Tab-separated table of C-alpha atoms in Angstrom:
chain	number	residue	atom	x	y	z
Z	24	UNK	CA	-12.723	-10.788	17.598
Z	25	UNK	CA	-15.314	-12.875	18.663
Z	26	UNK	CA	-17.634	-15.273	16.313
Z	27	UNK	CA	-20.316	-12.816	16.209
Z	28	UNK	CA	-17.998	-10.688	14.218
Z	29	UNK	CA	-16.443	-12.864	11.020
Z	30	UNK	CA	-13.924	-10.840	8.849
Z	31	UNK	CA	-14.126	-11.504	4.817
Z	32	UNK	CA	-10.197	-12.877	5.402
Z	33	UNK	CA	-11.709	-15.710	7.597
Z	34	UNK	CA	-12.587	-16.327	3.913
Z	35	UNK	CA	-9.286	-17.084	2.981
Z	36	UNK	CA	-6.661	-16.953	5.212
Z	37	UNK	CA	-3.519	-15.543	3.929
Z	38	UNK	CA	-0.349	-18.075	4.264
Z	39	UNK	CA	0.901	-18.975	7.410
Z	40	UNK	CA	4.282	-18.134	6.076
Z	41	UNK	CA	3.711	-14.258	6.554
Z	42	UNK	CA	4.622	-12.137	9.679
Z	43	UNK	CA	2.057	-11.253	12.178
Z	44	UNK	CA	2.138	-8.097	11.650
Z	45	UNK	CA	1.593	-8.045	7.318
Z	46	UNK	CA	-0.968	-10.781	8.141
Z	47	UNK	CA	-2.836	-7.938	10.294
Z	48	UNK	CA	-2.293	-5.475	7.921
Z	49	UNK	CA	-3.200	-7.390	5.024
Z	50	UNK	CA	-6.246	-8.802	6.708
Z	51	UNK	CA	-7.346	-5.563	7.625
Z	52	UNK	CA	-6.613	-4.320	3.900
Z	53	UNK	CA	-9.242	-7.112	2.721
Z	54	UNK	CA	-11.883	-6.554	5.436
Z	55	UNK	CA	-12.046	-2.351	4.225
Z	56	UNK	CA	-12.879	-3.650	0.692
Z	57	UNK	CA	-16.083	-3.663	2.213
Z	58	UNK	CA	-16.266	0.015	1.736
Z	59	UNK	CA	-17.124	-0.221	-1.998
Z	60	UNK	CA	-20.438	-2.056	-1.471
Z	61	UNK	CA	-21.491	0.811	1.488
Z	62	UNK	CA	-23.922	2.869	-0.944
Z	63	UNK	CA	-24.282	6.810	-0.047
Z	64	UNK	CA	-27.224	8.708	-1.491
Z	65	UNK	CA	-25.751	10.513	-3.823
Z	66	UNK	CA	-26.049	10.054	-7.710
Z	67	UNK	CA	-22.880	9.889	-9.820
Z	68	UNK	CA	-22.687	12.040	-12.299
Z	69	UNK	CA	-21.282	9.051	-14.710
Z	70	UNK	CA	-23.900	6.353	-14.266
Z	71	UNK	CA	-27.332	5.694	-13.553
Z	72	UNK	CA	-26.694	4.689	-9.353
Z	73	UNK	CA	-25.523	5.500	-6.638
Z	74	UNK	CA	-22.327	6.968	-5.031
Z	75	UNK	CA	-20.189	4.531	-2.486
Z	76	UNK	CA	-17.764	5.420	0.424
Z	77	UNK	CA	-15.015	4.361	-1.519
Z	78	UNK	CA	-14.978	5.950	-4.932
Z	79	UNK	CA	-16.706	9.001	-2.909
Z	80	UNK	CA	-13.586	8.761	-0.293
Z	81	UNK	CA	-10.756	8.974	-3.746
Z	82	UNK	CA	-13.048	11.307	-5.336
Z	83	UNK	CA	-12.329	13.896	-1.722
Z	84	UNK	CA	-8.506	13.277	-2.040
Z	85	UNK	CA	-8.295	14.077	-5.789
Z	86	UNK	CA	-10.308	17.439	-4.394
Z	87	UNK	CA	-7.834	18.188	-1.609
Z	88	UNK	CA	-5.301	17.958	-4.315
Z	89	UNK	CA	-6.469	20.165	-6.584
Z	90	UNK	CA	-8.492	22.581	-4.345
Z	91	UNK	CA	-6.075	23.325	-1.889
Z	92	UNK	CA	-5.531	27.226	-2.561
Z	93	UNK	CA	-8.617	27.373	-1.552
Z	94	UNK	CA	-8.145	26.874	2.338
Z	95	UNK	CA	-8.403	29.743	4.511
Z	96	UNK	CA	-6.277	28.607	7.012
Z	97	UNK	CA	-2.558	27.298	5.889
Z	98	UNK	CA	-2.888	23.344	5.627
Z	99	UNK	CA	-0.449	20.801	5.452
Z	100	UNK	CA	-1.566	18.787	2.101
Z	101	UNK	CA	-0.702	14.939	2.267
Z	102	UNK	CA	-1.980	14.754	5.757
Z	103	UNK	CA	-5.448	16.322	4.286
Z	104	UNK	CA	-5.976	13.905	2.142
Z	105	UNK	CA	-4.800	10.745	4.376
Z	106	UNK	CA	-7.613	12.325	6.564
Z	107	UNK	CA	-10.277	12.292	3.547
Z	108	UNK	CA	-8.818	7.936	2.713
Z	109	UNK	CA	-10.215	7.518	6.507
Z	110	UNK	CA	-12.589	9.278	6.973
Z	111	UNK	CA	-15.674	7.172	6.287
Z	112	UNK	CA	-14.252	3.707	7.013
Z	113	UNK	CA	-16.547	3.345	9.883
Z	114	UNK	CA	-19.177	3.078	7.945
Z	115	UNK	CA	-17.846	-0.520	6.881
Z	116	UNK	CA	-20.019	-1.640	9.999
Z	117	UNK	CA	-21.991	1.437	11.106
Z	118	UNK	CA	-23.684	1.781	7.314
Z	119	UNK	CA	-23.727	5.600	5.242
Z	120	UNK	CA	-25.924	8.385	7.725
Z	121	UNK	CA	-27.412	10.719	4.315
Z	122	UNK	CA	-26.946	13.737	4.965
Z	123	UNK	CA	-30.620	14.456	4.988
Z	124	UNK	CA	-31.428	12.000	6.754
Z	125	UNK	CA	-32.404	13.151	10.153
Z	126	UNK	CA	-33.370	10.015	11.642
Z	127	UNK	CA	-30.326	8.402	10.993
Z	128	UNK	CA	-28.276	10.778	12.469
Z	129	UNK	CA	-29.894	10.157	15.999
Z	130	UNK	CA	-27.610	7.376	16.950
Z	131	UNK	CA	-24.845	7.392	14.503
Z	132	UNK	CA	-22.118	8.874	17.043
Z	133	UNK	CA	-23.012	5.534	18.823
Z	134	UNK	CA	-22.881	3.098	15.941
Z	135	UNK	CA	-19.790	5.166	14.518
Z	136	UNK	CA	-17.538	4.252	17.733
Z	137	UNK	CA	-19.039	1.131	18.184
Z	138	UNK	CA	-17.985	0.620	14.288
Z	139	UNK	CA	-14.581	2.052	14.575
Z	140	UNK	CA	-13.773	0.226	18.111
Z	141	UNK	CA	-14.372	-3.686	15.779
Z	142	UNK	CA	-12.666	-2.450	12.597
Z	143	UNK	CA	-9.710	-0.741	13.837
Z	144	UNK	CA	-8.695	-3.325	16.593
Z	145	UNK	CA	-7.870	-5.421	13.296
Z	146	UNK	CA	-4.941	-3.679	12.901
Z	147	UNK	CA	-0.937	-4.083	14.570
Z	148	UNK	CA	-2.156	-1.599	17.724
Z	149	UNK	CA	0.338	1.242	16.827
Z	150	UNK	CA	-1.187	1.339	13.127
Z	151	UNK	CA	-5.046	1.104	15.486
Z	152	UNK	CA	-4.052	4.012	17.314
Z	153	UNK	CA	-3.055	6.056	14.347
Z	154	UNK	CA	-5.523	5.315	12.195
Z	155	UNK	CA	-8.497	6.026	15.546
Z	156	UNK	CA	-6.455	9.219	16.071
Z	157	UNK	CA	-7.195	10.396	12.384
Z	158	UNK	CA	-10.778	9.162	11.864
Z	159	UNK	CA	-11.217	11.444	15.970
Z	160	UNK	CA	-9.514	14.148	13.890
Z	161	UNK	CA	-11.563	14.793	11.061
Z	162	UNK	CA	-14.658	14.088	13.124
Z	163	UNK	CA	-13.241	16.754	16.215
Z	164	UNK	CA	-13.031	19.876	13.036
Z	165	UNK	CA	-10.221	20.818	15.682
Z	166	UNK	CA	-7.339	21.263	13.309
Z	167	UNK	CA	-7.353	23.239	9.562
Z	168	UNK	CA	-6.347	19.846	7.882
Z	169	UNK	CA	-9.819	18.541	9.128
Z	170	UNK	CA	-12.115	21.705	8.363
Z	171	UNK	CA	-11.047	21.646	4.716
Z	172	UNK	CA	-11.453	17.837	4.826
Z	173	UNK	CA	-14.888	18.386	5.989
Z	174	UNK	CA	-15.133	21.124	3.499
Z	175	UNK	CA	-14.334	18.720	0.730
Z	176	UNK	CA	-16.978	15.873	2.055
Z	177	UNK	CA	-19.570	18.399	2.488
Z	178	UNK	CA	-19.059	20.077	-1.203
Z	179	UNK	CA	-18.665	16.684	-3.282
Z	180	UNK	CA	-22.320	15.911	-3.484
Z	181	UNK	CA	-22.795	19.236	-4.554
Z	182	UNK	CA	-21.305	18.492	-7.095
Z	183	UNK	CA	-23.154	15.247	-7.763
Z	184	UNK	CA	-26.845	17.181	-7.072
Z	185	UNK	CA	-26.182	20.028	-9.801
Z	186	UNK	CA	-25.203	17.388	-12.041
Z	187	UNK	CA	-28.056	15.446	-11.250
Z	188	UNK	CA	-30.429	19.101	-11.224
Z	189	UNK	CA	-31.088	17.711	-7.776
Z	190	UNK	CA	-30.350	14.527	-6.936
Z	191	UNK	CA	-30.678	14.311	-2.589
Z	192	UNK	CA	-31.718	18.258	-2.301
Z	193	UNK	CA	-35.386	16.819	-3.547
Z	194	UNK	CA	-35.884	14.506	-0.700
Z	195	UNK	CA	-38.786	15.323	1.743
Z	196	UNK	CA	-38.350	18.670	3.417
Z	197	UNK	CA	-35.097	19.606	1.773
Z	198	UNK	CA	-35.268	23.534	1.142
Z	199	UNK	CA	-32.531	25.723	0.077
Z	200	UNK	CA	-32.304	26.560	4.266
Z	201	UNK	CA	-31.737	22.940	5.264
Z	202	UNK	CA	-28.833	22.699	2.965
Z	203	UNK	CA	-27.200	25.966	3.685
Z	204	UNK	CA	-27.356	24.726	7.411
Z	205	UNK	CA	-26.423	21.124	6.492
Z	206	UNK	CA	-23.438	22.473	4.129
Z	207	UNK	CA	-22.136	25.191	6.183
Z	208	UNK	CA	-18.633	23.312	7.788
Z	209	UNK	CA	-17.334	24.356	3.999
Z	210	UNK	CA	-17.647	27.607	5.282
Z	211	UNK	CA	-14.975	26.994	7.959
Z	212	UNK	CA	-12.658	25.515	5.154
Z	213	UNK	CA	-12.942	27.997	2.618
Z	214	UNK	CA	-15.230	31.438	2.315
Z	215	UNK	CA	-14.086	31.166	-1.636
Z	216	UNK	CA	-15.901	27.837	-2.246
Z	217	UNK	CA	-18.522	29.006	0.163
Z	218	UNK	CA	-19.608	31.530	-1.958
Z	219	UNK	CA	-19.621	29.361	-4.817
Z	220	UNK	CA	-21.902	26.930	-3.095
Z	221	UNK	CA	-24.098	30.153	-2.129
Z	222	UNK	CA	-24.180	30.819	-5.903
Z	223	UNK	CA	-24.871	26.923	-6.867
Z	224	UNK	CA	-28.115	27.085	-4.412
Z	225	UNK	CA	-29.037	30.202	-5.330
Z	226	UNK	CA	-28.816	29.039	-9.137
Z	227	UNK	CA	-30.648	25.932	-7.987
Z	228	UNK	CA	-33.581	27.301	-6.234
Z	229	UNK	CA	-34.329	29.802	-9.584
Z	230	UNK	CA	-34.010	26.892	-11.587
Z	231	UNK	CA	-36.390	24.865	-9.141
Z	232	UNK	CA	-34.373	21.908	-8.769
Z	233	UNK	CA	-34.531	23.125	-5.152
Z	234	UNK	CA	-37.639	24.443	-2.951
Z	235	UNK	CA	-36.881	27.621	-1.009
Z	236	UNK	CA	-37.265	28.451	2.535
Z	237	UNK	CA	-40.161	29.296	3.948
Z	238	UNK	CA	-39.385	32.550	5.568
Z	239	UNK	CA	-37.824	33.218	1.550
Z	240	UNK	CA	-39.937	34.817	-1.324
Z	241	UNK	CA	-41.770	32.168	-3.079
Z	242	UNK	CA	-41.044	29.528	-0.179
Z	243	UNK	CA	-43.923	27.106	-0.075
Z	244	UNK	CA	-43.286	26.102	3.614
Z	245	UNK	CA	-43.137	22.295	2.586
Z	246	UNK	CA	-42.433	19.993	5.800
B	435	UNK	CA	-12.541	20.571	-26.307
B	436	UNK	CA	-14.445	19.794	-29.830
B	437	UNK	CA	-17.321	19.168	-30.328
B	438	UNK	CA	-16.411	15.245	-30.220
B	439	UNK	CA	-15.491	15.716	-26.977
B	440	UNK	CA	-18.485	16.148	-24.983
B	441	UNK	CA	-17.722	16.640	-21.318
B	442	UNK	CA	-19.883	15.744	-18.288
B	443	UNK	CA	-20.196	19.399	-16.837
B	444	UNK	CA	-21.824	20.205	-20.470
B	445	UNK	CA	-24.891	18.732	-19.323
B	446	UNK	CA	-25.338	21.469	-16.683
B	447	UNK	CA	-22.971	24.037	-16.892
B	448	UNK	CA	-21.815	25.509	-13.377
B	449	UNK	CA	-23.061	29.058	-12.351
B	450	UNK	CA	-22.125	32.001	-14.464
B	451	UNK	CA	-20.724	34.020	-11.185
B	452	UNK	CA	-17.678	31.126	-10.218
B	453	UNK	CA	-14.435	32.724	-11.356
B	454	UNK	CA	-12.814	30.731	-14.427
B	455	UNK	CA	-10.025	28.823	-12.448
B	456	UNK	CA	-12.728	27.429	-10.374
B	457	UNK	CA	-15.219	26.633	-12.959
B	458	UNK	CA	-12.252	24.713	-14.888
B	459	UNK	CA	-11.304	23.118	-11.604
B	460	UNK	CA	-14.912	21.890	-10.868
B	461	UNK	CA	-15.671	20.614	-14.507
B	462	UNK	CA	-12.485	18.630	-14.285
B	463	UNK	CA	-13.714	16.978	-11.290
B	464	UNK	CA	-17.160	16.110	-12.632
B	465	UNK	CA	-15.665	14.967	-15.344
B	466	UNK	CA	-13.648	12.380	-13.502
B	467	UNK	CA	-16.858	10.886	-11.877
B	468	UNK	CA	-16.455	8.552	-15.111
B	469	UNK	CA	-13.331	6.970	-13.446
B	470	UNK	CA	-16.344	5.141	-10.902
B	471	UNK	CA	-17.341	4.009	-14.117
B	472	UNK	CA	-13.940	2.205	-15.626
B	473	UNK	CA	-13.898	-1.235	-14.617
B	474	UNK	CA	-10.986	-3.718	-14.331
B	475	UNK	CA	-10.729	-6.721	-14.426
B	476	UNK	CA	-10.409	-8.168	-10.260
B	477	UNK	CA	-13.334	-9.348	-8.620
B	478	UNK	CA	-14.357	-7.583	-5.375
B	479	UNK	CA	-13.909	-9.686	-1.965
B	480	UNK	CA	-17.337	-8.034	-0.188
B	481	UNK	CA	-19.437	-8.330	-3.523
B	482	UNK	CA	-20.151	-10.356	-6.462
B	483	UNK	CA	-18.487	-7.788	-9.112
B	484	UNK	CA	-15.627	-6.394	-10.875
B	485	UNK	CA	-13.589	-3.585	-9.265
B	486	UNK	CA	-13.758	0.090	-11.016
B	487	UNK	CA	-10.404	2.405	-10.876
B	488	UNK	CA	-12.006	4.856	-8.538
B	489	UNK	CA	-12.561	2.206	-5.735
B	490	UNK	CA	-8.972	0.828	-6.735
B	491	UNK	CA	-7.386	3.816	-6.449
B	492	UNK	CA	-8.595	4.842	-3.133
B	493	UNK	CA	-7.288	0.749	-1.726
B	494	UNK	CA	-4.045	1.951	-3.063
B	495	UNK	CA	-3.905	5.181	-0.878
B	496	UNK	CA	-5.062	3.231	1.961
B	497	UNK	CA	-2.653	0.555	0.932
B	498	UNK	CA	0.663	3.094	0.827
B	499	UNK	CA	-0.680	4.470	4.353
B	500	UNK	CA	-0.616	1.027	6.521
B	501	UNK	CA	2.742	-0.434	3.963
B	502	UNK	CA	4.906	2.218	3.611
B	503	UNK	CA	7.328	0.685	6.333
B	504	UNK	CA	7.816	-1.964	3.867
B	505	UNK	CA	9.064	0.325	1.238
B	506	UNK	CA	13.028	-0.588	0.681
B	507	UNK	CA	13.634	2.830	-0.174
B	508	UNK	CA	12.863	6.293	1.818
B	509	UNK	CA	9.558	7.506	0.703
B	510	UNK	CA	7.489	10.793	0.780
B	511	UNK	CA	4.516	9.002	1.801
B	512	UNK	CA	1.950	11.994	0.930
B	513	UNK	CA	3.928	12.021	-2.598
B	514	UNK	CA	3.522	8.411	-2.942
B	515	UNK	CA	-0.335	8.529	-1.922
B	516	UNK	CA	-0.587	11.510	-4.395
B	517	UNK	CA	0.690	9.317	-7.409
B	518	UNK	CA	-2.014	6.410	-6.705
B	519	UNK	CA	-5.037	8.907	-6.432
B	520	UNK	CA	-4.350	10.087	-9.813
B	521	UNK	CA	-2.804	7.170	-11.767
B	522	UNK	CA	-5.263	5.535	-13.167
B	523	UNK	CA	-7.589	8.780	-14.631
B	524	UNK	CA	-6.130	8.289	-18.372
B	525	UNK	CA	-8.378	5.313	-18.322
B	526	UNK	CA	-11.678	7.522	-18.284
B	527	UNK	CA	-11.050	7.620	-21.678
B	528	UNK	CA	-8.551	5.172	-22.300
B	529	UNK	CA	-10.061	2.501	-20.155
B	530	UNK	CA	-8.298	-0.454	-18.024
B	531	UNK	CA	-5.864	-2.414	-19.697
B	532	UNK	CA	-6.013	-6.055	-17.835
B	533	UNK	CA	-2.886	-7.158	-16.456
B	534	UNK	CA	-2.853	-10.464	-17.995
B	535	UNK	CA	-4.587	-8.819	-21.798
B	536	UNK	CA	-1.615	-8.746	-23.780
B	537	UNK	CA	-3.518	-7.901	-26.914
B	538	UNK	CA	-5.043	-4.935	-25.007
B	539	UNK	CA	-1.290	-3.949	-23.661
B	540	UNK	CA	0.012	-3.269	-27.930
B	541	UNK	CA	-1.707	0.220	-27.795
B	542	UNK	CA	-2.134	0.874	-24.367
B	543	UNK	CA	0.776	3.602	-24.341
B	544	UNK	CA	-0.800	5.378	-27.171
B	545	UNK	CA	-4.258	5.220	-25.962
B	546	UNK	CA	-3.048	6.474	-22.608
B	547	UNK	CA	-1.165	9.537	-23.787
B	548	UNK	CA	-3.678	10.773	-25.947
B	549	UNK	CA	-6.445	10.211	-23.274
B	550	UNK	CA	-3.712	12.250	-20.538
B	551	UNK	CA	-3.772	15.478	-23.341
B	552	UNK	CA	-7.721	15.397	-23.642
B	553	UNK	CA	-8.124	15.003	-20.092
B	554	UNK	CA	-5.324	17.345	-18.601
B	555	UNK	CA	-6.339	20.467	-20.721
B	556	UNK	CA	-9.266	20.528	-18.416
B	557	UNK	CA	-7.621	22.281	-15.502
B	558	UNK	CA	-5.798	25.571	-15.173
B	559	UNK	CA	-2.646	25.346	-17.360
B	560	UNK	CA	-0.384	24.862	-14.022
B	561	UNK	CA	-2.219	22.459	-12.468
B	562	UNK	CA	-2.835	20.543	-15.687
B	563	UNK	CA	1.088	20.539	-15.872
B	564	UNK	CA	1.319	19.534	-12.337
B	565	UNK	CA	-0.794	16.636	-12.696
B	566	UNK	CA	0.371	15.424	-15.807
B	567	UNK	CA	3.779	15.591	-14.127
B	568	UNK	CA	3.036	13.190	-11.530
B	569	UNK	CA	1.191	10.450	-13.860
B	570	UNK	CA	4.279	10.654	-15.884
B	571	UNK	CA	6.272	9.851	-12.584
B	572	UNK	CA	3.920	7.069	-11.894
B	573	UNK	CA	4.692	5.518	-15.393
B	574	UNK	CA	8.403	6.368	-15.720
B	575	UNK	CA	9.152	4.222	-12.142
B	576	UNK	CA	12.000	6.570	-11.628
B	577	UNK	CA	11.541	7.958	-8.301
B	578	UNK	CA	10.971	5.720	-5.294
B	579	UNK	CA	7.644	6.724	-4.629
B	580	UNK	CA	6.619	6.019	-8.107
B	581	UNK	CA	8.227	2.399	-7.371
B	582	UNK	CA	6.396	1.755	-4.549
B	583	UNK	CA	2.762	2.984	-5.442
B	584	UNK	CA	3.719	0.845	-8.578
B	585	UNK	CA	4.414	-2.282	-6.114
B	586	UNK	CA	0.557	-1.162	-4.830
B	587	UNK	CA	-1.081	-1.196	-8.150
B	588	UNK	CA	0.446	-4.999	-8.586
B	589	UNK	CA	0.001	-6.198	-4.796
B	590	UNK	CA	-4.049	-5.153	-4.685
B	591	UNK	CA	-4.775	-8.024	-7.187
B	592	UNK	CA	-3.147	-10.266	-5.889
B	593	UNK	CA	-5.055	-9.466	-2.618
B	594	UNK	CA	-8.468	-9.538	-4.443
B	595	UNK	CA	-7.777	-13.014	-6.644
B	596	UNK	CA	-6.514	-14.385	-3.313
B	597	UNK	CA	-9.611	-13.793	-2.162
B	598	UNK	CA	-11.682	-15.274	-5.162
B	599	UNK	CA	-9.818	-17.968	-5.159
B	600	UNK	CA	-8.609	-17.601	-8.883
B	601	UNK	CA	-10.238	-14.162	-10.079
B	602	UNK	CA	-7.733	-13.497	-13.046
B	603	UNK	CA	-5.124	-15.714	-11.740
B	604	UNK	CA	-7.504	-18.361	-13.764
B	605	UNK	CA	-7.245	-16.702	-17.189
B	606	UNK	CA	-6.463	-18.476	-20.033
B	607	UNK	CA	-2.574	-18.827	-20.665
B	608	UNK	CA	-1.913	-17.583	-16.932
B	609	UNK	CA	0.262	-19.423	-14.795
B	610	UNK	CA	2.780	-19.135	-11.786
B	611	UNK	CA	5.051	-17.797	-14.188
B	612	UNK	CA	3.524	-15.354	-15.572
B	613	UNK	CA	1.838	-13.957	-12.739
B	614	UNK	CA	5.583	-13.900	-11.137
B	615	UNK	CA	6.702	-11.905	-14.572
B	616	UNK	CA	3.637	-9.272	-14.148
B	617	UNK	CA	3.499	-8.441	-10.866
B	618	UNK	CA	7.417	-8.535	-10.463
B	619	UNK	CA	7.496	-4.122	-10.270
B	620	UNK	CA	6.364	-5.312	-6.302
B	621	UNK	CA	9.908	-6.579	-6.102
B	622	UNK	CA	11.566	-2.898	-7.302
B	623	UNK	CA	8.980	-1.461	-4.356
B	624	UNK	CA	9.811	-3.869	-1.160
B	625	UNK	CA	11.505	-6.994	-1.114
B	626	UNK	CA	9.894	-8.069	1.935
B	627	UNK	CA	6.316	-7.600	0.177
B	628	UNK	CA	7.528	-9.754	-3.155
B	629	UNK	CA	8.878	-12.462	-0.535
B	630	UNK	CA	5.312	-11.949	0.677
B	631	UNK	CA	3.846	-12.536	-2.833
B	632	UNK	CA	5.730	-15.352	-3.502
B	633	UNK	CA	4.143	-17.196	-0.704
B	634	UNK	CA	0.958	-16.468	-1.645
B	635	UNK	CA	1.500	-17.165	-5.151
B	636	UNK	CA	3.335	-20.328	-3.824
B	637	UNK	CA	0.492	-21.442	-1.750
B	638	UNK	CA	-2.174	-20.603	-4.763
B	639	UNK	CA	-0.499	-23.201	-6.974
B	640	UNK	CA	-0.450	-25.811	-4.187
B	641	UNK	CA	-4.782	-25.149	-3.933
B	642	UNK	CA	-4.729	-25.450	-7.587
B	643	UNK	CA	-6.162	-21.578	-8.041
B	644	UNK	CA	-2.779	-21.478	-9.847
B	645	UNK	CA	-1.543	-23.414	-12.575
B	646	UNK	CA	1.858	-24.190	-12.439
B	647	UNK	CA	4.244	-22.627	-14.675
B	648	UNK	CA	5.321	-25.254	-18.073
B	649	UNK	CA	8.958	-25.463	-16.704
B	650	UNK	CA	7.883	-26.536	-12.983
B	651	UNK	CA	6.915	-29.662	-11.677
B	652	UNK	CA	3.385	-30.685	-12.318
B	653	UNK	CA	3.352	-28.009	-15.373
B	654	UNK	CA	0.795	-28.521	-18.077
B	655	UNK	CA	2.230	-26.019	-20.611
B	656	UNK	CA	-1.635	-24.302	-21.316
B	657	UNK	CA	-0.602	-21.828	-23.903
């Protein structure tokens, strides 16, 4: 860790009288409270702002839990949603990437590992290679455990944009095309909550919340 | 649901073609968007502002990941995160009962279970049963998972007033003693965290973000 990089426990540093390895763990544990000030574009539903990583990152697990039967493929549960608690801790240094945000997107593999090389290193290196080998995980879609994960972070603000009768599907060149294609790892999850989503769209772009495509009847062909 | 019991999905109802389990499943989880909403009382370490449960409750699950070695007692660790993500949803309509609000605590219990048989009904009747189970294991402390996540929900706090400095720790009427008394379930989760605690809680007296308890050395009896 070098000065460039201060931690919020340089703050406060907890009492000499703790083992090496809690004082990692805990210091780590205070640095990640940085995830509830890393703002996402979503809307909540609740409250006029919006969305961060971390109530977004409980509101995936709670999901997992109760969406489960969903999954196409067989997945083992508790190590779903451990995947969802990680899954967006990077973003502690490498900032939210919207998911319409195309410009963003160009180097955020880069700023990702960059970001996940400084946090992770904070912890006991057993705990830094378990946690890395999770966060490469749900990012690799290799395993069922991290398709439905992606499934789940791909079909929360969904939820949040019907609520909000559009909410992030009304940015710029947004059409119902761009978020089919931006939305489709839920189809390797689950075909059952794809079709919902289909219908969700569908019942979005009749209720003109969101623009159609323009190779669709009654696309306007907007950017 | 009456109508004095307005839920969240109400103000845009999902599409007519989602079967009903999923359209109950959904509504449930827009209607616990409000938990982003619930605040408590700690102060966050990366931003000048209280906590809310949602944020909480995801530290937790991040919290039983990285300390579950610390756990005295053999754990189901993917039980254990599953009791945190959900424990603190009766406050979206119960809200947060302050750890160190006694007046608050008289009907907290009441308050709690009606807000669990308003909320609950939401889901499908077997995963309403399911859930309900599990925040009645949280409560009841009689499992060892339910001890530890308990020993989570205490040990946060005490991470985030370290932090401040004070936070709630500087309450009127608090002192060592009391914090010792309130966040003593830690001790029933790991003894090696409450030795852990102690130090901190030790060391907060000695920087005077701690008053002293009436019976110590250097008490002042406040309250």
């Amino acid at each position: 860790m070098t000065s460039e990089e201060p931690q919020l426990v340089d703050q406060n540093p907890l009492p000499a009288a703790l083992s090496k390895r809690l004082t990692e763990q805990l210091s780590f544990l205070v640095e990640v409270d940085r995830l509830k000030t890393v703002l996402r574009a979503s809307p909540l539903v609740a409250a006029d702002r919006r969305e961060n990583d971390a109530e977004h990152s409980w509101h995936l697990a709670l999901m997992v839990m109760l969406l489960s039967d969903y999954a196409d493929e067989r997945i083992d549960i508790g190590h779903t949603i451990r995947l969802v608690v990680i899954h967006d801790l990077v973003e502690i240094y490498a900032g939210d990437t919207p998911l319409y945000d195309t410009a963003a997107a160009v180097d955020q593999e880069e700023r990702e590992q960059a970001a996940a090389d400084r946090l992770f290193r904070m912890l006991p290196a057993d705990q830094a290679q378990w946690i890395r080998a999770l966060w490469d995980e749900f990012e690799a879609r290799r395993t069922p455990e991290a398709r439905f994960a992606k499934a789940m972070d791909r079909l929360e603000p969904i939820l949040l944009n019907w609520m909000a009768k559009g909410g992030t599907w009304q940015w710029p060149g947004v059409t119902a095309d761009v978020i089919r294609a931006r939305v489709s790892p839920i189809k390797d999850g689950s075909r059952q909550l794809w079709d919902a989503v289909h219908s969700m769209i569908a019942d979005g772009v009749r209720a003109g919340w969101i623009r159609p495509g323009a190779d669709q009847p009654g696309g306007d062909g907007v950017e």
